[in-house]
């Protein structure tokens, strides 16, 4: 069975600083990987996805993520954080069959200091 | 916007009562999912559907049932609600075949007292 670990429960960064959120996955085959963002009281919005090909993927809102098979990681990055980026971020791994189910990590809460 | 609505958006109910949550989509997606979100657990899959009358269990299906009699509607039922089912429930659809990302509805906050 697949699993996702997000080791950082909370992260605080200053506005304008760079950001990296960690995600490690366990999956027996080639993974389908996703990052979602959730603002307070809202649903989940897809930031970016990785299926195959280029291991550096670009997403919305200036985010990018890099797939590293050797480290089973899919870390999310942003060069300069804005106060509006404060939210909870979820990494997820998807199956290619069996309903294409997603398994989520427990999330990282990002706080941005002005 | 994947055209997903959930109803009700908020509900308070008493232990032992039945509760049905509705997910409605307007774009004829084949796959639909129900998740629950709890602090410290992220989102966990309850049930999913891969077509009308075709459903399967997820990770945390005990105490829940689902039905899908029309493509556009996916219902989640708590036969006898318990306090442990207090949660935020999200419905999702899977993008068209060839893609695997899911798009989420706005959620239903359920409180069981």
Tab-separated table of C-alpha atoms in Angstrom:
chain	number	residue	atom	x	y	z
A	1	UNK	CA	0.000	0.000	0.000
A	2	UNK	CA	1.160	3.517	-0.711
A	3	UNK	CA	1.893	6.134	1.931
A	4	UNK	CA	2.975	9.758	2.170
A	5	UNK	CA	4.990	11.464	4.896
A	6	UNK	CA	5.097	15.194	5.418
A	7	UNK	CA	7.590	15.548	8.263
A	8	UNK	CA	6.908	19.207	9.026
A	9	UNK	CA	3.585	19.881	10.736
A	10	UNK	CA	4.136	23.648	10.949
A	11	UNK	CA	6.523	25.954	9.109
A	12	UNK	CA	6.943	29.702	9.560
A	13	UNK	CA	8.723	31.849	6.989
A	14	UNK	CA	9.091	35.569	6.478
A	15	UNK	CA	7.422	37.196	3.506
A	16	UNK	CA	9.862	37.284	0.602
A	17	UNK	CA	11.883	34.329	1.879
A	18	UNK	CA	12.172	31.069	-0.009
A	19	UNK	CA	10.111	28.036	0.916
A	20	UNK	CA	10.569	24.286	0.726
A	21	UNK	CA	7.965	21.837	1.981
A	22	UNK	CA	9.045	18.234	2.242
A	23	UNK	CA	7.172	15.190	1.020
A	24	UNK	CA	8.318	11.562	1.011
A	25	UNK	CA	6.258	8.791	-0.528
A	26	UNK	CA	6.166	5.027	-0.594
A	27	UNK	CA	4.725	3.315	-3.636
A	28	UNK	CA	5.697	0.160	-5.470
A	29	UNK	CA	5.350	1.458	-8.995
A	30	UNK	CA	5.957	4.737	-10.767
A	31	UNK	CA	4.116	7.264	-8.627
A	32	UNK	CA	1.611	9.879	-9.638
A	33	UNK	CA	2.280	12.778	-7.263
A	34	UNK	CA	0.329	15.874	-6.388
A	35	UNK	CA	0.464	18.955	-4.195
A	36	UNK	CA	-2.758	20.582	-3.012
A	37	UNK	CA	-3.313	23.758	-1.015
A	38	UNK	CA	-6.156	24.473	1.374
A	39	UNK	CA	-6.960	27.934	2.686
A	40	UNK	CA	-8.935	28.145	5.945
A	41	UNK	CA	-12.511	26.986	5.523
A	42	UNK	CA	-11.973	26.157	1.868
A	43	UNK	CA	-11.694	23.070	-0.267
A	44	UNK	CA	-8.488	21.748	-1.767
A	45	UNK	CA	-6.926	23.360	-4.817
A	46	UNK	CA	-4.489	21.506	-7.046
A	47	UNK	CA	-1.106	23.255	-7.181
A	48	UNK	CA	0.794	20.881	-9.447
A	49	UNK	CA	1.141	17.278	-10.521
A	50	UNK	CA	3.801	14.842	-11.682
A	51	UNK	CA	3.072	11.901	-13.947
A	52	UNK	CA	6.239	11.338	-15.930
A	53	UNK	CA	8.893	13.172	-17.895
A	54	UNK	CA	10.680	16.243	-16.607
A	55	UNK	CA	11.282	15.811	-12.894
A	56	UNK	CA	10.900	19.527	-12.203
A	57	UNK	CA	7.267	20.534	-12.573
A	58	UNK	CA	5.784	23.975	-12.499
A	59	UNK	CA	2.460	24.773	-10.927
A	60	UNK	CA	0.181	27.651	-10.222
A	61	UNK	CA	0.955	30.633	-7.974
A	62	UNK	CA	4.695	30.387	-8.668
A	63	UNK	CA	5.180	26.978	-7.052
A	64	UNK	CA	7.367	24.188	-8.367
A	65	UNK	CA	8.205	20.685	-7.211
A	66	UNK	CA	11.005	18.285	-7.963
A	67	UNK	CA	10.559	14.516	-8.188
A	68	UNK	CA	13.599	12.589	-6.937
A	69	UNK	CA	13.111	8.863	-7.395
A	70	UNK	CA	16.318	7.940	-5.524
A	71	UNK	CA	15.083	9.790	-2.436
A	72	UNK	CA	11.367	8.976	-2.863
A	73	UNK	CA	10.711	12.668	-2.488
A	74	UNK	CA	8.552	15.302	-4.122
A	75	UNK	CA	9.374	18.568	-2.357
A	76	UNK	CA	7.451	21.759	-3.030
A	77	UNK	CA	9.339	25.032	-3.459
A	78	UNK	CA	8.702	28.701	-3.992
A	79	UNK	CA	11.485	31.280	-4.368
A	80	UNK	CA	9.670	34.153	-2.661
A	81	UNK	CA	6.699	33.639	-0.382
A	82	UNK	CA	3.773	36.059	-0.260
A	83	UNK	CA	1.553	36.613	2.763
A	84	UNK	CA	-1.347	35.112	0.781
A	85	UNK	CA	0.501	31.767	0.628
A	86	UNK	CA	-0.351	31.107	4.269
A	87	UNK	CA	-2.410	27.910	4.142
A	88	UNK	CA	-2.176	24.173	4.650
A	89	UNK	CA	-0.370	22.140	2.021
A	90	UNK	CA	-0.973	18.484	1.268
A	91	UNK	CA	1.136	16.068	-0.716
A	92	UNK	CA	-0.614	13.048	-2.258
A	93	UNK	CA	0.310	9.918	-4.185
A	94	UNK	CA	-2.095	8.323	-6.637
A	95	UNK	CA	-2.542	4.793	-7.904
A	96	UNK	CA	-2.672	4.054	-11.606
A	97	UNK	CA	-5.391	1.437	-11.206
A	98	UNK	CA	-7.921	0.310	-8.610
A	99	UNK	CA	-9.946	3.479	-8.781
A	100	UNK	CA	-7.009	5.884	-9.044
A	101	UNK	CA	-7.235	6.523	-5.342
A	102	UNK	CA	-5.236	9.259	-3.650
A	103	UNK	CA	-3.341	8.808	-0.402
A	104	UNK	CA	-2.619	12.073	1.372
A	105	UNK	CA	0.015	13.165	3.809
A	106	UNK	CA	-1.036	14.763	7.062
A	107	UNK	CA	-0.329	18.254	5.800
A	108	UNK	CA	2.033	21.143	6.551
A	109	UNK	CA	0.622	24.373	7.949
A	110	UNK	CA	2.453	27.371	6.545
A	111	UNK	CA	2.537	30.647	8.440
A	112	UNK	CA	3.947	33.750	6.775
A	113	UNK	CA	5.367	36.516	8.925
A	114	UNK	CA	5.153	40.052	7.565
B	1	UNK	CA	-14.018	24.875	-10.974
B	2	UNK	CA	-15.021	21.252	-11.609
B	3	UNK	CA	-18.722	21.949	-11.120
B	4	UNK	CA	-18.987	20.127	-7.800
B	5	UNK	CA	-21.483	21.096	-5.137
B	6	UNK	CA	-22.043	19.521	-1.766
B	7	UNK	CA	-25.114	19.721	0.430
B	8	UNK	CA	-25.634	20.511	3.155
B	9	UNK	CA	-22.562	22.644	3.825
B	10	UNK	CA	-23.018	22.437	7.578
B	11	UNK	CA	-24.985	19.989	9.698
B	12	UNK	CA	-25.337	19.271	13.379
B	13	UNK	CA	-26.973	15.993	14.298
B	14	UNK	CA	-27.389	13.752	17.313
B	15	UNK	CA	-25.732	10.430	17.967
B	16	UNK	CA	-27.693	7.545	16.522
B	17	UNK	CA	-29.499	9.487	13.802
B	18	UNK	CA	-29.055	8.743	10.096
B	19	UNK	CA	-27.374	11.375	7.954
B	20	UNK	CA	-27.036	11.651	4.182
B	21	UNK	CA	-24.595	13.955	2.451
B	22	UNK	CA	-24.959	14.737	-1.224
B	23	UNK	CA	-22.338	15.403	-3.865
B	24	UNK	CA	-23.512	16.739	-7.202
B	25	UNK	CA	-21.435	17.249	-10.341
B	26	UNK	CA	-22.457	18.746	-13.636
B	27	UNK	CA	-19.730	17.526	-16.009
B	28	UNK	CA	-20.492	13.812	-16.384
B	29	UNK	CA	-17.346	12.579	-14.624
B	30	UNK	CA	-17.205	8.842	-14.180
B	31	UNK	CA	-15.154	8.663	-10.979
B	32	UNK	CA	-16.323	10.238	-7.720
B	33	UNK	CA	-14.861	10.005	-4.224
B	34	UNK	CA	-15.750	10.729	-0.624
B	35	UNK	CA	-13.030	11.729	1.853
B	36	UNK	CA	-13.057	12.816	5.439
B	37	UNK	CA	-10.589	15.347	6.839
B	38	UNK	CA	-9.493	15.293	10.456
B	39	UNK	CA	-6.660	17.176	12.180
B	40	UNK	CA	-3.466	15.169	12.136
B	41	UNK	CA	-4.803	12.711	9.558
B	42	UNK	CA	-5.001	14.684	6.358
B	43	UNK	CA	-7.690	13.360	4.031
B	44	UNK	CA	-8.718	9.726	4.092
B	45	UNK	CA	-10.775	7.939	1.478
B	46	UNK	CA	-14.148	6.587	2.628
B	47	UNK	CA	-15.703	5.216	-0.579
B	48	UNK	CA	-15.465	5.832	-4.269
B	49	UNK	CA	-17.529	5.193	-7.377
B	50	UNK	CA	-16.432	4.307	-10.883
B	51	UNK	CA	-19.857	4.491	-12.481
B	52	UNK	CA	-23.583	4.300	-11.833
B	53	UNK	CA	-24.196	1.611	-9.211
B	54	UNK	CA	-20.452	0.797	-9.130
B	55	UNK	CA	-18.813	1.596	-5.814
B	56	UNK	CA	-15.962	0.335	-3.682
B	57	UNK	CA	-14.570	0.818	-0.211
B	58	UNK	CA	-11.735	3.066	0.790
B	59	UNK	CA	-9.470	3.206	3.802
B	60	UNK	CA	-12.072	4.227	6.423
B	61	UNK	CA	-15.388	2.803	5.186
B	62	UNK	CA	-16.749	1.328	8.437
B	63	UNK	CA	-19.994	3.043	9.445
B	64	UNK	CA	-20.555	4.559	6.005
B	65	UNK	CA	-22.467	3.519	2.915
B	66	UNK	CA	-22.750	5.133	-0.502
B	67	UNK	CA	-25.057	5.094	-3.465
B	68	UNK	CA	-24.867	6.319	-7.021
B	69	UNK	CA	-28.074	5.951	-8.992
B	70	UNK	CA	-27.265	8.776	-11.420
B	71	UNK	CA	-23.958	9.889	-12.883
B	72	UNK	CA	-24.247	13.332	-11.349
B	73	UNK	CA	-25.043	12.366	-7.749
B	74	UNK	CA	-22.971	10.461	-5.189
B	75	UNK	CA	-24.552	10.074	-1.765
B	76	UNK	CA	-22.763	9.296	1.491
B	77	UNK	CA	-24.886	7.891	4.324
B	78	UNK	CA	-24.064	7.507	7.968
B	79	UNK	CA	-26.615	4.913	9.045
B	80	UNK	CA	-26.294	5.746	12.745
B	81	UNK	CA	-24.041	8.721	13.361
B	82	UNK	CA	-21.422	8.574	16.113
B	83	UNK	CA	-19.286	11.312	17.634
B	84	UNK	CA	-16.212	9.828	15.924
B	85	UNK	CA	-17.799	10.743	12.606
B	86	UNK	CA	-17.622	14.441	13.421
B	87	UNK	CA	-15.464	15.661	10.564
B	88	UNK	CA	-15.284	17.669	7.375
B	89	UNK	CA	-16.365	15.619	4.383
B	90	UNK	CA	-15.103	16.316	0.886
B	91	UNK	CA	-16.353	14.991	-2.384
B	92	UNK	CA	-14.030	14.808	-5.370
B	93	UNK	CA	-14.119	13.890	-9.030
B	94	UNK	CA	-11.336	12.477	-11.141
B	95	UNK	CA	-10.379	14.331	-14.252
B	96	UNK	CA	-11.094	12.746	-17.624
B	97	UNK	CA	-9.400	9.447	-18.497
B	98	UNK	CA	-5.695	9.932	-19.106
B	99	UNK	CA	-5.370	12.245	-16.124
B	100	UNK	CA	-5.446	11.165	-12.506
B	101	UNK	CA	-5.729	14.347	-10.513
B	102	UNK	CA	-8.838	14.890	-8.485
B	103	UNK	CA	-10.826	18.074	-7.993
B	104	UNK	CA	-12.614	18.749	-4.767
B	105	UNK	CA	-15.912	20.190	-3.703
B	106	UNK	CA	-16.258	22.837	-0.975
B	107	UNK	CA	-16.847	20.355	1.839
B	108	UNK	CA	-19.515	19.598	4.432
B	109	UNK	CA	-18.821	20.198	8.104
B	110	UNK	CA	-20.669	17.574	10.137
B	111	UNK	CA	-20.944	17.700	13.915
B	112	UNK	CA	-22.380	14.741	15.794
B	113	UNK	CA	-23.377	15.627	19.362
